PDB file of C-alpha atoms in Angstrom:
ATOM      1  CA  MET A 763      39.552  16.750  63.741  1.00  0.00           C
ATOM      2  CA  ASN A 764      37.852  15.520  60.587  1.00  0.00           C
ATOM      3  CA  THR A 765      37.212  18.547  58.388  1.00  0.00           C
ATOM      4  CA  ALA A 766      35.833  16.808  55.308  1.00  0.00           C
ATOM      5  CA  ALA A 767      34.934  19.303  52.610  1.00  0.00           C
ATOM      6  CA  ASN A 768      31.479  19.859  51.136  1.00  0.00           C
ATOM      7  CA  ARG A 769      29.515  18.779  54.153  1.00  0.00           C
ATOM      8  CA  ILE A 770      25.880  19.770  54.568  1.00  0.00           C
ATOM      9  CA  GLY A 771      24.860  21.528  57.775  1.00  0.00           C
ATOM     10  CA  ILE A 772      21.516  21.295  59.536  1.00  0.00           C
ATOM     11  CA  ILE A 773      20.521  23.722  62.290  1.00  0.00           C
ATOM     12  CA  GLY A 774      17.321  22.977  64.144  1.00  0.00           C
ATOM     13  CA  GLY A 775      15.628  21.594  67.204  1.00  0.00           C
ATOM     14  CA  SER A 776      17.255  18.887  69.285  1.00  0.00           C
ATOM     15  CA  GLY A 777      14.891  16.169  68.059  1.00  0.00           C
ATOM     16  CA  LEU A 778      15.857  16.586  64.416  1.00  0.00           C
ATOM     17  CA  TYR A 779      19.018  14.526  64.667  1.00  0.00           C
ATOM     18  CA  HIS A 780      16.929  11.439  65.402  1.00  0.00           C
ATOM     19  CA  ILE A 781      16.515  10.860  61.671  1.00  0.00           C
ATOM     20  CA  GLU A 782      16.332   7.322  60.363  1.00  0.00           C
ATOM     21  CA  GLY A 783      19.486   6.570  58.391  1.00  0.00           C
ATOM     22  CA  PHE A 784      21.692   9.165  60.130  1.00  0.00           C
ATOM     23  CA  THR A 785      24.700   6.876  60.651  1.00  0.00           C
ATOM     24  CA  GLY A 786      28.220   7.148  62.056  1.00  0.00           C
ATOM     25  CA  GLN A 787      27.146   9.781  64.539  1.00  0.00           C
ATOM     26  CA  LYS A 788      29.886  11.512  66.499  1.00  0.00           C
ATOM     27  CA  TRP A 789      29.644  14.621  68.652  1.00  0.00           C
ATOM     28  CA  VAL A 790      32.546  16.990  67.925  1.00  0.00           C
ATOM     29  CA  LYS A 791      33.627  19.961  70.056  1.00  0.00           C
ATOM     30  CA  VAL A 792      34.824  23.023  68.149  1.00  0.00           C
ATOM     31  CA  LYS A 793      36.601  25.969  69.764  1.00  0.00           C
ATOM     32  CA  THR A 794      36.132  29.329  68.069  1.00  0.00           C
ATOM     33  CA  PRO A 795      37.587  32.855  68.509  1.00  0.00           C
ATOM     34  CA  PHE A 796      34.023  34.022  69.124  1.00  0.00           C
ATOM     35  CA  GLY A 797      33.272  31.842  72.123  1.00  0.00           C
ATOM     36  CA  ALA A 798      31.301  28.644  72.517  1.00  0.00           C
ATOM     37  CA  PRO A 799      28.742  27.402  69.979  1.00  0.00           C
ATOM     38  CA  SER A 800      25.291  26.344  71.115  1.00  0.00           C
ATOM     39  CA  ASP A 801      26.497  22.768  71.635  1.00  0.00           C
ATOM     40  CA  GLN A 802      28.863  20.234  70.176  1.00  0.00           C
ATOM     41  CA  PHE A 803      28.351  19.441  66.489  1.00  0.00           C
ATOM     42  CA  LEU A 804      26.949  16.047  65.533  1.00  0.00           C
ATOM     43  CA  THR A 805      28.719  14.659  62.466  1.00  0.00           C
ATOM     44  CA  GLY A 806      27.730  11.609  60.445  1.00  0.00           C
ATOM     45  CA  ARG A 807      26.245  10.463  57.148  1.00  0.00           C
ATOM     46  CA  LEU A 808      22.701  10.884  55.860  1.00  0.00           C
ATOM     47  CA  SER A 809      21.313  10.177  52.375  1.00  0.00           C
ATOM     48  CA  GLY A 810      24.811   9.383  51.159  1.00  0.00           C
ATOM     49  CA  ARG A 811      26.377  12.687  52.271  1.00  0.00           C
ATOM     50  CA  GLU A 812      28.540  13.909  55.136  1.00  0.00           C
ATOM     51  CA  VAL A 813      26.360  16.056  57.388  1.00  0.00           C
ATOM     52  CA  VAL A 814      26.834  18.232  60.465  1.00  0.00           C
ATOM     53  CA  PHE A 815      23.914  18.887  62.815  1.00  0.00           C
ATOM     54  CA  LEU A 816      23.724  21.600  65.487  1.00  0.00           C
ATOM     55  CA  PRO A 817      20.870  21.898  67.997  1.00  0.00           C
ATOM     56  CA  ARG A 818      20.294  25.648  67.791  1.00  0.00           C
ATOM     57  CA  HIS A 819      19.351  26.172  71.420  1.00  0.00           C
ATOM     58  CA  GLY A 820      21.556  23.360  72.775  1.00  0.00           C
ATOM     59  CA  ARG A 821      20.402  19.922  73.794  1.00  0.00           C
ATOM     60  CA  GLY A 822      17.550  20.417  76.248  1.00  0.00           C
ATOM     61  CA  HIS A 823      16.783  23.892  74.825  1.00  0.00           C
ATOM     62  CA  ARG A 824      18.946  25.904  77.227  1.00  0.00           C
ATOM     63  CA  ILE A 825      19.797  29.045  75.230  1.00  0.00           C
ATOM     64  CA  LEU A 826      17.577  32.087  74.638  1.00  0.00           C
ATOM     65  CA  PRO A 827      17.328  33.448  71.080  1.00  0.00           C
ATOM     66  CA  THR A 828      19.170  36.615  72.152  1.00  0.00           C
ATOM     67  CA  GLU A 829      21.900  34.481  73.733  1.00  0.00           C
ATOM     68  CA  LEU A 830      22.595  32.510  70.554  1.00  0.00           C
ATOM     69  CA  ASN A 831      26.206  32.867  69.442  1.00  0.00           C
ATOM     70  CA  HIS A 832      25.623  32.915  65.684  1.00  0.00           C
ATOM     71  CA  ARG A 833      29.260  33.695  64.929  1.00  0.00           C
ATOM     72  CA  ALA A 834      30.490  30.679  66.879  1.00  0.00           C
ATOM     73  CA  ASN A 835      27.794  28.420  65.412  1.00  0.00           C
ATOM     74  CA  ILE A 836      28.562  29.353  61.807  1.00  0.00           C
ATOM     75  CA  TYR A 837      32.333  29.481  62.349  1.00  0.00           C
ATOM     76  CA  GLY A 838      32.166  25.932  63.702  1.00  0.00           C
ATOM     77  CA  MET A 839      30.245  24.820  60.632  1.00  0.00           C
ATOM     78  CA  LYS A 840      32.859  26.462  58.404  1.00  0.00           C
ATOM     79  CA  VAL A 841      35.750  24.790  60.216  1.00  0.00           C
ATOM     80  CA  LEU A 842      34.009  21.419  59.791  1.00  0.00           C
ATOM     81  CA  GLY A 843      33.820  21.857  56.016  1.00  0.00           C
ATOM     82  CA  VAL A 844      30.143  22.787  55.706  1.00  0.00           C
ATOM     83  CA  ASN A 845      29.200  24.541  52.449  1.00  0.00           C
ATOM     84  CA  TRP A 846      25.393  24.377  52.709  1.00  0.00           C
ATOM     85  CA  ILE A 847      23.146  24.963  55.746  1.00  0.00           C
ATOM     86  CA  MET A 848      19.484  24.061  56.006  1.00  0.00           C
ATOM     87  CA  SER A 849      17.823  25.918  58.874  1.00  0.00           C
ATOM     88  CA  ILE A 850      14.684  24.363  60.343  1.00  0.00           C
ATOM     89  CA  SER A 851      12.843  26.968  62.411  1.00  0.00           C
ATOM     90  CA  ALA A 852       9.579  27.398  64.268  1.00  0.00           C
ATOM     91  CA  VAL A 853       7.790  30.618  63.313  1.00  0.00           C
ATOM     92  CA  GLY A 854       4.512  32.394  63.870  1.00  0.00           C
ATOM     93  CA  SER A 855       2.204  33.143  60.937  1.00  0.00           C
ATOM     94  CA  LEU A 856       1.446  36.783  60.152  1.00  0.00           C
ATOM     95  CA  GLN A 857      -1.071  36.044  57.378  1.00  0.00           C
ATOM     96  CA  ALA A 858      -4.206  33.893  57.342  1.00  0.00           C
ATOM     97  CA  LYS A 859      -3.020  31.860  54.345  1.00  0.00           C
ATOM     98  CA  TYR A 860      -0.192  30.330  56.413  1.00  0.00           C
ATOM     99  CA  ARG A 861      -1.774  27.779  58.716  1.00  0.00           C
ATOM    100  CA  PRO A 862      -0.145  25.894  61.597  1.00  0.00           C
ATOM    101  CA  CYS A 863       2.011  23.058  60.222  1.00  0.00           C
ATOM    102  CA  ASP A 864       2.456  24.817  56.862  1.00  0.00           C
ATOM    103  CA  VAL A 865       6.011  25.315  55.574  1.00  0.00           C
ATOM    104  CA  VAL A 866       7.202  28.682  54.251  1.00  0.00           C
ATOM    105  CA  LEU A 867      10.402  28.844  52.197  1.00  0.00           C
ATOM    106  CA  VAL A 868      11.208  32.455  53.043  1.00  0.00           C
ATOM    107  CA  ASP A 869      13.373  34.643  50.818  1.00  0.00           C
ATOM    108  CA  GLN A 870      13.618  37.906  52.779  1.00  0.00           C
ATOM    109  CA  PHE A 871      14.229  39.216  56.300  1.00  0.00           C
ATOM    110  CA  ILE A 872      13.275  42.267  58.338  1.00  0.00           C
ATOM    111  CA  ASP A 873      15.700  42.950  61.192  1.00  0.00           C
ATOM    112  CA  ARG A 874      13.991  43.941  64.432  1.00  0.00           C
ATOM    113  CA  THR A 875      16.929  42.959  66.640  1.00  0.00           C
ATOM    114  CA  LYS A 876      19.555  45.031  68.437  1.00  0.00           C
ATOM    115  CA  GLN A 877      22.338  42.583  67.690  1.00  0.00           C
ATOM    116  CA  SER A 878      24.108  43.936  64.579  1.00  0.00           C
ATOM    117  CA  LEU A 879      27.660  43.578  65.914  1.00  0.00           C
ATOM    118  CA  ALA A 880      26.900  40.014  66.990  1.00  0.00           C
ATOM    119  CA  HIS A 881      25.795  39.179  63.438  1.00  0.00           C
ATOM    120  CA  THR A 882      29.107  39.839  61.662  1.00  0.00           C
ATOM    121  CA  PHE A 883      32.601  38.376  61.722  1.00  0.00           C
ATOM    122  CA  PHE A 884      34.080  41.715  60.668  1.00  0.00           C
ATOM    123  CA  GLY A 885      35.416  44.536  62.785  1.00  0.00           C
ATOM    124  CA  ARG A 886      38.564  44.565  64.931  1.00  0.00           C
ATOM    125  CA  GLY A 887      40.539  46.091  62.063  1.00  0.00           C
ATOM    126  CA  ILE A 888      39.063  44.306  59.024  1.00  0.00           C
ATOM    127  CA  VAL A 889      36.065  45.853  57.272  1.00  0.00           C
ATOM    128  CA  GLY A 890      33.823  43.745  55.047  1.00  0.00           C
ATOM    129  CA  HIS A 891      30.487  44.536  53.409  1.00  0.00           C
ATOM    130  CA  ILE A 892      28.675  41.551  51.912  1.00  0.00           C
ATOM    131  CA  ALA A 893      25.870  41.881  49.367  1.00  0.00           C
ATOM    132  CA  PHE A 894      22.685  40.921  51.199  1.00  0.00           C
ATOM    133  CA  ALA A 895      19.872  42.060  48.905  1.00  0.00           C
ATOM    134  CA  ASP A 896      18.873  38.419  48.562  1.00  0.00           C
ATOM    135  CA  PRO A 897      19.711  36.996  51.988  1.00  0.00           C
ATOM    136  CA  ILE A 898      18.652  33.419  51.271  1.00  0.00           C
ATOM    137  CA  CYS A 899      20.530  31.158  48.858  1.00  0.00           C
ATOM    138  CA  GLU A 900      18.002  30.779  46.046  1.00  0.00           C
ATOM    139  CA  GLU A 901      19.435  27.500  44.735  1.00  0.00           C
ATOM    140  CA  LEU A 902      19.145  25.843  48.145  1.00  0.00           C
ATOM    141  CA  ARG A 903      15.739  27.419  48.781  1.00  0.00           C
ATOM    142  CA  GLN A 904      14.391  25.881  45.581  1.00  0.00           C
ATOM    143  CA  ILE A 905      15.717  22.442  46.559  1.00  0.00           C
ATOM    144  CA  LEU A 906      13.928  22.707  49.918  1.00  0.00           C
ATOM    145  CA  LEU A 907      10.745  23.969  48.262  1.00  0.00           C
ATOM    146  CA  GLN A 908      10.616  21.128  45.751  1.00  0.00           C
ATOM    147  CA  SER A 909      11.506  18.584  48.439  1.00  0.00           C
ATOM    148  CA  ALA A 910       8.715  19.884  50.687  1.00  0.00           C
ATOM    149  CA  ARG A 911       6.205  19.675  47.867  1.00  0.00           C
ATOM    150  CA  ALA A 912       7.375  16.168  46.971  1.00  0.00           C
ATOM    151  CA  GLU A 913       6.657  15.184  50.587  1.00  0.00           C
ATOM    152  CA  LYS A 914       3.124  16.626  50.230  1.00  0.00           C
ATOM    153  CA  ALA A 915       3.756  19.460  52.678  1.00  0.00           C
ATOM    154  CA  ARG A 916       1.648  22.615  52.405  1.00  0.00           C
ATOM    155  CA  ALA A 917       4.671  24.565  51.171  1.00  0.00           C
ATOM    156  CA  HIS A 918       4.670  28.266  50.252  1.00  0.00           C
ATOM    157  CA  ASP A 919       7.157  29.765  47.797  1.00  0.00           C
ATOM    158  CA  GLY A 920       8.740  32.883  49.272  1.00  0.00           C
ATOM    159  CA  GLY A 921       7.958  35.165  52.166  1.00  0.00           C
ATOM    160  CA  THR A 922       9.405  37.750  54.518  1.00  0.00           C
ATOM    161  CA  TYR A 923      10.622  36.646  57.964  1.00  0.00           C
ATOM    162  CA  VAL A 924      10.487  39.330  60.675  1.00  0.00           C
ATOM    163  CA  ASN A 925      13.310  38.634  63.116  1.00  0.00           C
ATOM    164  CA  MET A 926      12.258  40.033  66.481  1.00  0.00           C
ATOM    165  CA  GLU A 927      14.382  40.022  69.607  1.00  0.00           C
ATOM    166  CA  GLY A 928      12.343  38.024  72.100  1.00  0.00           C
ATOM    167  CA  PRO A 929      12.298  36.176  74.380  1.00  0.00           C
ATOM    168  CA  ALA A 930       8.709  37.400  74.924  1.00  0.00           C
ATOM    169  CA  PHE A 931       6.330  36.837  72.050  1.00  0.00           C
ATOM    170  CA  SER A 932       5.023  39.922  70.198  1.00  0.00           C
ATOM    171  CA  THR A 933       2.648  42.432  71.694  1.00  0.00           C
ATOM    172  CA  ARG A 934      -0.648  42.553  69.847  1.00  0.00           C
ATOM    173  CA  ALA A 935       0.287  45.998  68.484  1.00  0.00           C
ATOM    174  CA  GLU A 936       3.583  44.662  67.102  1.00  0.00           C
ATOM    175  CA  SER A 937       1.920  41.605  65.632  1.00  0.00           C
ATOM    176  CA  THR A 938      -0.887  43.625  64.054  1.00  0.00           C
ATOM    177  CA  THR A 939       1.621  46.078  62.575  1.00  0.00           C
ATOM    178  CA  ASN A 940       3.669  43.267  61.022  1.00  0.00           C
ATOM    179  CA  HIS A 941       0.471  41.722  59.666  1.00  0.00           C
ATOM    180  CA  LYS A 942      -0.733  45.008  58.123  1.00  0.00           C
ATOM    181  CA  LEU A 943       2.691  45.646  56.569  1.00  0.00           C
ATOM    182  CA  GLY A 944       2.259  42.389  54.677  1.00  0.00           C
ATOM    183  CA  TYR A 945       5.099  40.460  56.275  1.00  0.00           C
ATOM    184  CA  ASP A 946       4.688  36.709  56.356  1.00  0.00           C
ATOM    185  CA  VAL A 947       6.229  35.034  59.411  1.00  0.00           C
ATOM    186  CA  VAL A 948       7.865  36.065  62.664  1.00  0.00           C
ATOM    187  CA  GLY A 949      10.713  34.378  64.504  1.00  0.00           C
ATOM    188  CA  MET A 950      13.675  35.094  66.757  1.00  0.00           C
ATOM    189  CA  THR A 951      16.718  33.364  65.287  1.00  0.00           C
ATOM    190  CA  ASN A 952      17.366  33.174  61.552  1.00  0.00           C
ATOM    191  CA  LEU A 953      18.631  36.610  60.518  1.00  0.00           C
ATOM    192  CA  GLY A 954      21.913  36.307  62.452  1.00  0.00           C
ATOM    193  CA  GLU A 955      22.481  32.841  61.032  1.00  0.00           C
ATOM    194  CA  ALA A 956      21.865  34.069  57.492  1.00  0.00           C
ATOM    195  CA  LYS A 957      24.215  37.044  57.811  1.00  0.00           C
ATOM    196  CA  CYS A 958      27.050  35.022  59.305  1.00  0.00           C
ATOM    197  CA  ALA A 959      26.557  32.230  56.786  1.00  0.00           C
ATOM    198  CA  ARG A 960      26.815  34.685  53.881  1.00  0.00           C
ATOM    199  CA  GLU A 961      30.043  36.120  55.306  1.00  0.00           C
ATOM    200  CA  ALA A 962      31.367  32.579  55.711  1.00  0.00           C
ATOM    201  CA  GLU A 963      30.453  31.810  52.067  1.00  0.00           C
ATOM    202  CA  ILE A 964      28.027  29.085  53.133  1.00  0.00           C
ATOM    203  CA  ALA A 965      24.788  28.680  51.178  1.00  0.00           C
ATOM    204  CA  TYR A 966      21.932  29.136  53.674  1.00  0.00           C
ATOM    205  CA  ALA A 967      18.177  28.616  53.424  1.00  0.00           C
ATOM    206  CA  THR A 968      15.362  28.587  55.956  1.00  0.00           C
ATOM    207  CA  MET A 969      12.508  26.126  56.179  1.00  0.00           C
ATOM    208  CA  ALA A 970      10.059  28.048  58.355  1.00  0.00           C
ATOM    209  CA  MET A 971       7.602  25.724  60.104  1.00  0.00           C
ATOM    210  CA  ILE A 972       4.394  27.463  61.193  1.00  0.00           C
ATOM    211  CA  THR A 973       3.420  26.712  64.790  1.00  0.00           C
ATOM    212  CA  ASP A 974       0.845  29.441  65.515  1.00  0.00           C
ATOM    213  CA  TYR A 975      -0.794  32.694  64.387  1.00  0.00           C
ATOM    214  CA  ASP A 976       1.259  34.912  66.740  1.00  0.00           C
ATOM    215  CA  CYS A 977      -1.403  37.224  68.289  1.00  0.00           C
ATOM    216  CA  TRP A 978      -2.650  39.489  65.483  1.00  0.00           C
ATOM    217  CA  LYS A 979      -5.484  37.084  64.624  1.00  0.00           C
ATOM    218  CA  VAL A 980      -7.995  37.769  67.371  1.00  0.00           C
ATOM    219  CA  ASP A 981     -10.270  34.851  66.468  1.00  0.00           C
ATOM    220  CA  GLU A 982      -7.444  32.405  67.256  1.00  0.00           C
ATOM    221  CA  ALA A 983      -5.846  31.621  70.607  1.00  0.00           C
ATOM    222  CA  HIS A 984      -2.693  33.702  70.994  1.00  0.00           C
ATOM    223  CA  VAL A 985       0.637  31.932  70.922  1.00  0.00           C
ATOM    224  CA  THR A 986       1.806  29.979  73.977  1.00  0.00           C
ATOM    225  CA  VAL A 987       4.785  27.722  74.614  1.00  0.00           C
ATOM    226  CA  ALA A 988       2.424  24.731  74.866  1.00  0.00           C
ATOM    227  CA  MET A 989       1.001  25.525  71.425  1.00  0.00           C
ATOM    228  CA  VAL A 990       4.475  25.914  69.902  1.00  0.00           C
ATOM    229  CA  ILE A 991       5.701  22.621  71.372  1.00  0.00           C
ATOM    230  CA  ALA A 992       2.603  20.726  70.233  1.00  0.00           C
ATOM    231  CA  ASN A 993       2.949  21.917  66.642  1.00  0.00           C
ATOM    232  CA  LEU A 994       6.726  21.475  66.658  1.00  0.00           C
ATOM    233  CA  THR A 995       6.108  17.833  67.447  1.00  0.00           C
ATOM    234  CA  ARG A 996       3.590  17.588  64.608  1.00  0.00           C
ATOM    235  CA  ASN A 997       6.042  19.318  62.244  1.00  0.00           C
ATOM    236  CA  ALA A 998       9.051  17.164  63.155  1.00  0.00           C
ATOM    237  CA  ALA A 999       8.269  14.160  60.955  1.00  0.00           C
ATOM    238  CA  MET A1000       7.692  16.378  57.925  1.00  0.00           C
ATOM    239  CA  ALA A1001      10.894  18.346  58.584  1.00  0.00           C
ATOM    240  CA  LYS A1002      12.932  15.136  58.765  1.00  0.00           C
ATOM    241  CA  ALA A1003      11.458  13.803  55.521  1.00  0.00           C
ATOM    242  CA  VAL A1004      12.118  17.061  53.671  1.00  0.00           C
ATOM    243  CA  VAL A1005      15.708  17.274  54.950  1.00  0.00           C
ATOM    244  CA  LYS A1006      16.470  13.708  53.872  1.00  0.00           C
ATOM    245  CA  ARG A1007      15.059  14.314  50.401  1.00  0.00           C
ATOM    246  CA  ALA A1008      16.801  17.686  50.016  1.00  0.00           C
ATOM    247  CA  ILE A1009      20.232  16.340  50.969  1.00  0.00           C
ATOM    248  CA  SER A1010      20.217  13.983  48.006  1.00  0.00           C
ATOM    249  CA  GLN A1011      19.581  16.958  45.667  1.00  0.00           C
ATOM    250  CA  ILE A1012      22.446  19.178  46.877  1.00  0.00           C
ATOM    251  CA  PRO A1013      25.474  19.141  44.565  1.00  0.00           C
ATOM    252  CA  THR A1014      28.893  17.968  45.689  1.00  0.00           C
ATOM    253  CA  VAL A1015      30.704  21.012  44.294  1.00  0.00           C
ATOM    254  CA  ALA A1016      30.340  24.369  46.072  1.00  0.00           C
ATOM    255  CA  ASP A1017      30.117  26.782  43.147  1.00  0.00           C
ATOM    256  CA  TRP A1018      26.949  28.788  43.752  1.00  0.00           C
ATOM    257  CA  PRO A1019      27.155  32.620  44.047  1.00  0.00           C
ATOM    258  CA  CYS A1020      26.972  32.403  47.858  1.00  0.00           C
ATOM    259  CA  HIS A1021      30.218  30.439  47.819  1.00  0.00           C
ATOM    260  CA  SER A1022      32.147  33.485  46.603  1.00  0.00           C
ATOM    261  CA  ALA A1023      30.378  36.179  48.641  1.00  0.00           C
ATOM    262  CA  LEU A1024      33.622  37.670  49.970  1.00  0.00           C
ATOM    263  CA  GLU A1025      35.308  38.027  46.586  1.00  0.00           C
ATOM    264  CA  ASN A1026      34.613  41.784  46.400  1.00  0.00           C
ATOM    265  CA  ALA A1027      33.498  42.430  49.978  1.00  0.00           C
ATOM    266  CA  ILE A1028      36.699  43.352  51.845  1.00  0.00           C
ATOM    267  CA  MET A1029      37.383  47.098  52.038  1.00  0.00           C
ATOM    268  CA  THR A1030      40.510  47.045  54.195  1.00  0.00           C
ATOM    269  CA  ASP A1031      43.948  47.051  52.568  1.00  0.00           C
ATOM    270  CA  PRO A1032      45.415  43.599  53.317  1.00  0.00           C
ATOM    271  CA  LYS A1033      48.646  45.300  54.414  1.00  0.00           C
ATOM    272  CA  CYS A1034      46.623  46.841  57.244  1.00  0.00           C
ATOM    273  CA  PHE A1035      45.050  43.594  58.502  1.00  0.00           C
ATOM    274  CA  PRO A1036      45.764  43.170  62.242  1.00  0.00           C
ATOM    275  CA  ALA A1037      47.572  39.845  62.600  1.00  0.00           C
ATOM    276  CA  LYS A1038      45.257  38.625  65.378  1.00  0.00           C
ATOM    277  CA  THR A1039      42.069  39.378  63.432  1.00  0.00           C
ATOM    278  CA  LYS A1040      43.469  37.907  60.228  1.00  0.00           C
ATOM    279  CA  ASN A1041      44.354  34.721  62.081  1.00  0.00           C
ATOM    280  CA  GLU A1042      40.897  34.521  63.679  1.00  0.00           C
ATOM    281  CA  LEU A1043      39.245  34.900  60.276  1.00  0.00           C
ATOM    282  CA  LYS A1044      41.581  32.515  58.477  1.00  0.00           C
ATOM    283  CA  PRO A1045      38.832  29.952  57.681  1.00  0.00           C
ATOM    284  CA  LEU A1046      36.903  32.747  55.907  1.00  0.00           C
ATOM    285  CA  LEU A1047      39.757  34.710  54.287  1.00  0.00           C
ATOM    286  CA  LYS A1048      42.321  32.085  53.297  1.00  0.00           C
ATOM    287  CA  LYS A1049      40.827  31.728  49.805  1.00  0.00           C
ATOM    288  CA  TYR A1050      41.614  35.374  49.056  1.00  0.00           C
ATOM    289  CA  PHE A1051      44.476  36.509  51.312  1.00  0.00           C
TER     290      PHE A1051
END
């Protein structure tokens, strides 16, 4: 398996890998100790860099948000030499200033899931506590923000992403509460990716693409699958253009703070590491132990 270092990962909808200039495409299967990823990983070259693309919900959109195996998805990226991940995600707007087809470069998360154990590589005898005050890699976020603005997107700097469980969209009471609390967007997928990416020492940033106003805004039609799909299609061309531009701005050396997130995170005495767990986490721990 080709595990070229310093690759750039892209996680998004199935249509995103149809980007002009994405050459040398090859689907690669990766086995992980955490089960199967969402799909095979598509490797190739784009904007002069080695890239790895993963359709978040599988080709054909077959996997519910709650069913996503974030550990396997991020572990596979790590094994393939990915040091940066750009996440392209459909979200609902919780504030009037974010209109459908706007882009929000979020910098915070609120966890409304029940999936904590599925959002960490640790446990099974090895305890780790990453710093997560700033859950998005700021360096990568700024590259995406500037790239979006260069492509003339309506791009917003910062915002809080409420990660709900799904698969149903919000009740009006939930949506109104999130709106009144001043949160910015709502989605079902990115928190688990961000947590696992930080533990894997991969720089991670979200490009949140607004598809709807959720259901707090009573003078707008409430969110439907048809509405989401229509605006996803409208957003796709912009997302592709931003990704291509951003890739050319990402450095070739992985030396941002996110790339050493585990340096002071492991609590367990290495002499007490269970051999099986240590072996499973080798791609994450080998730099330190």
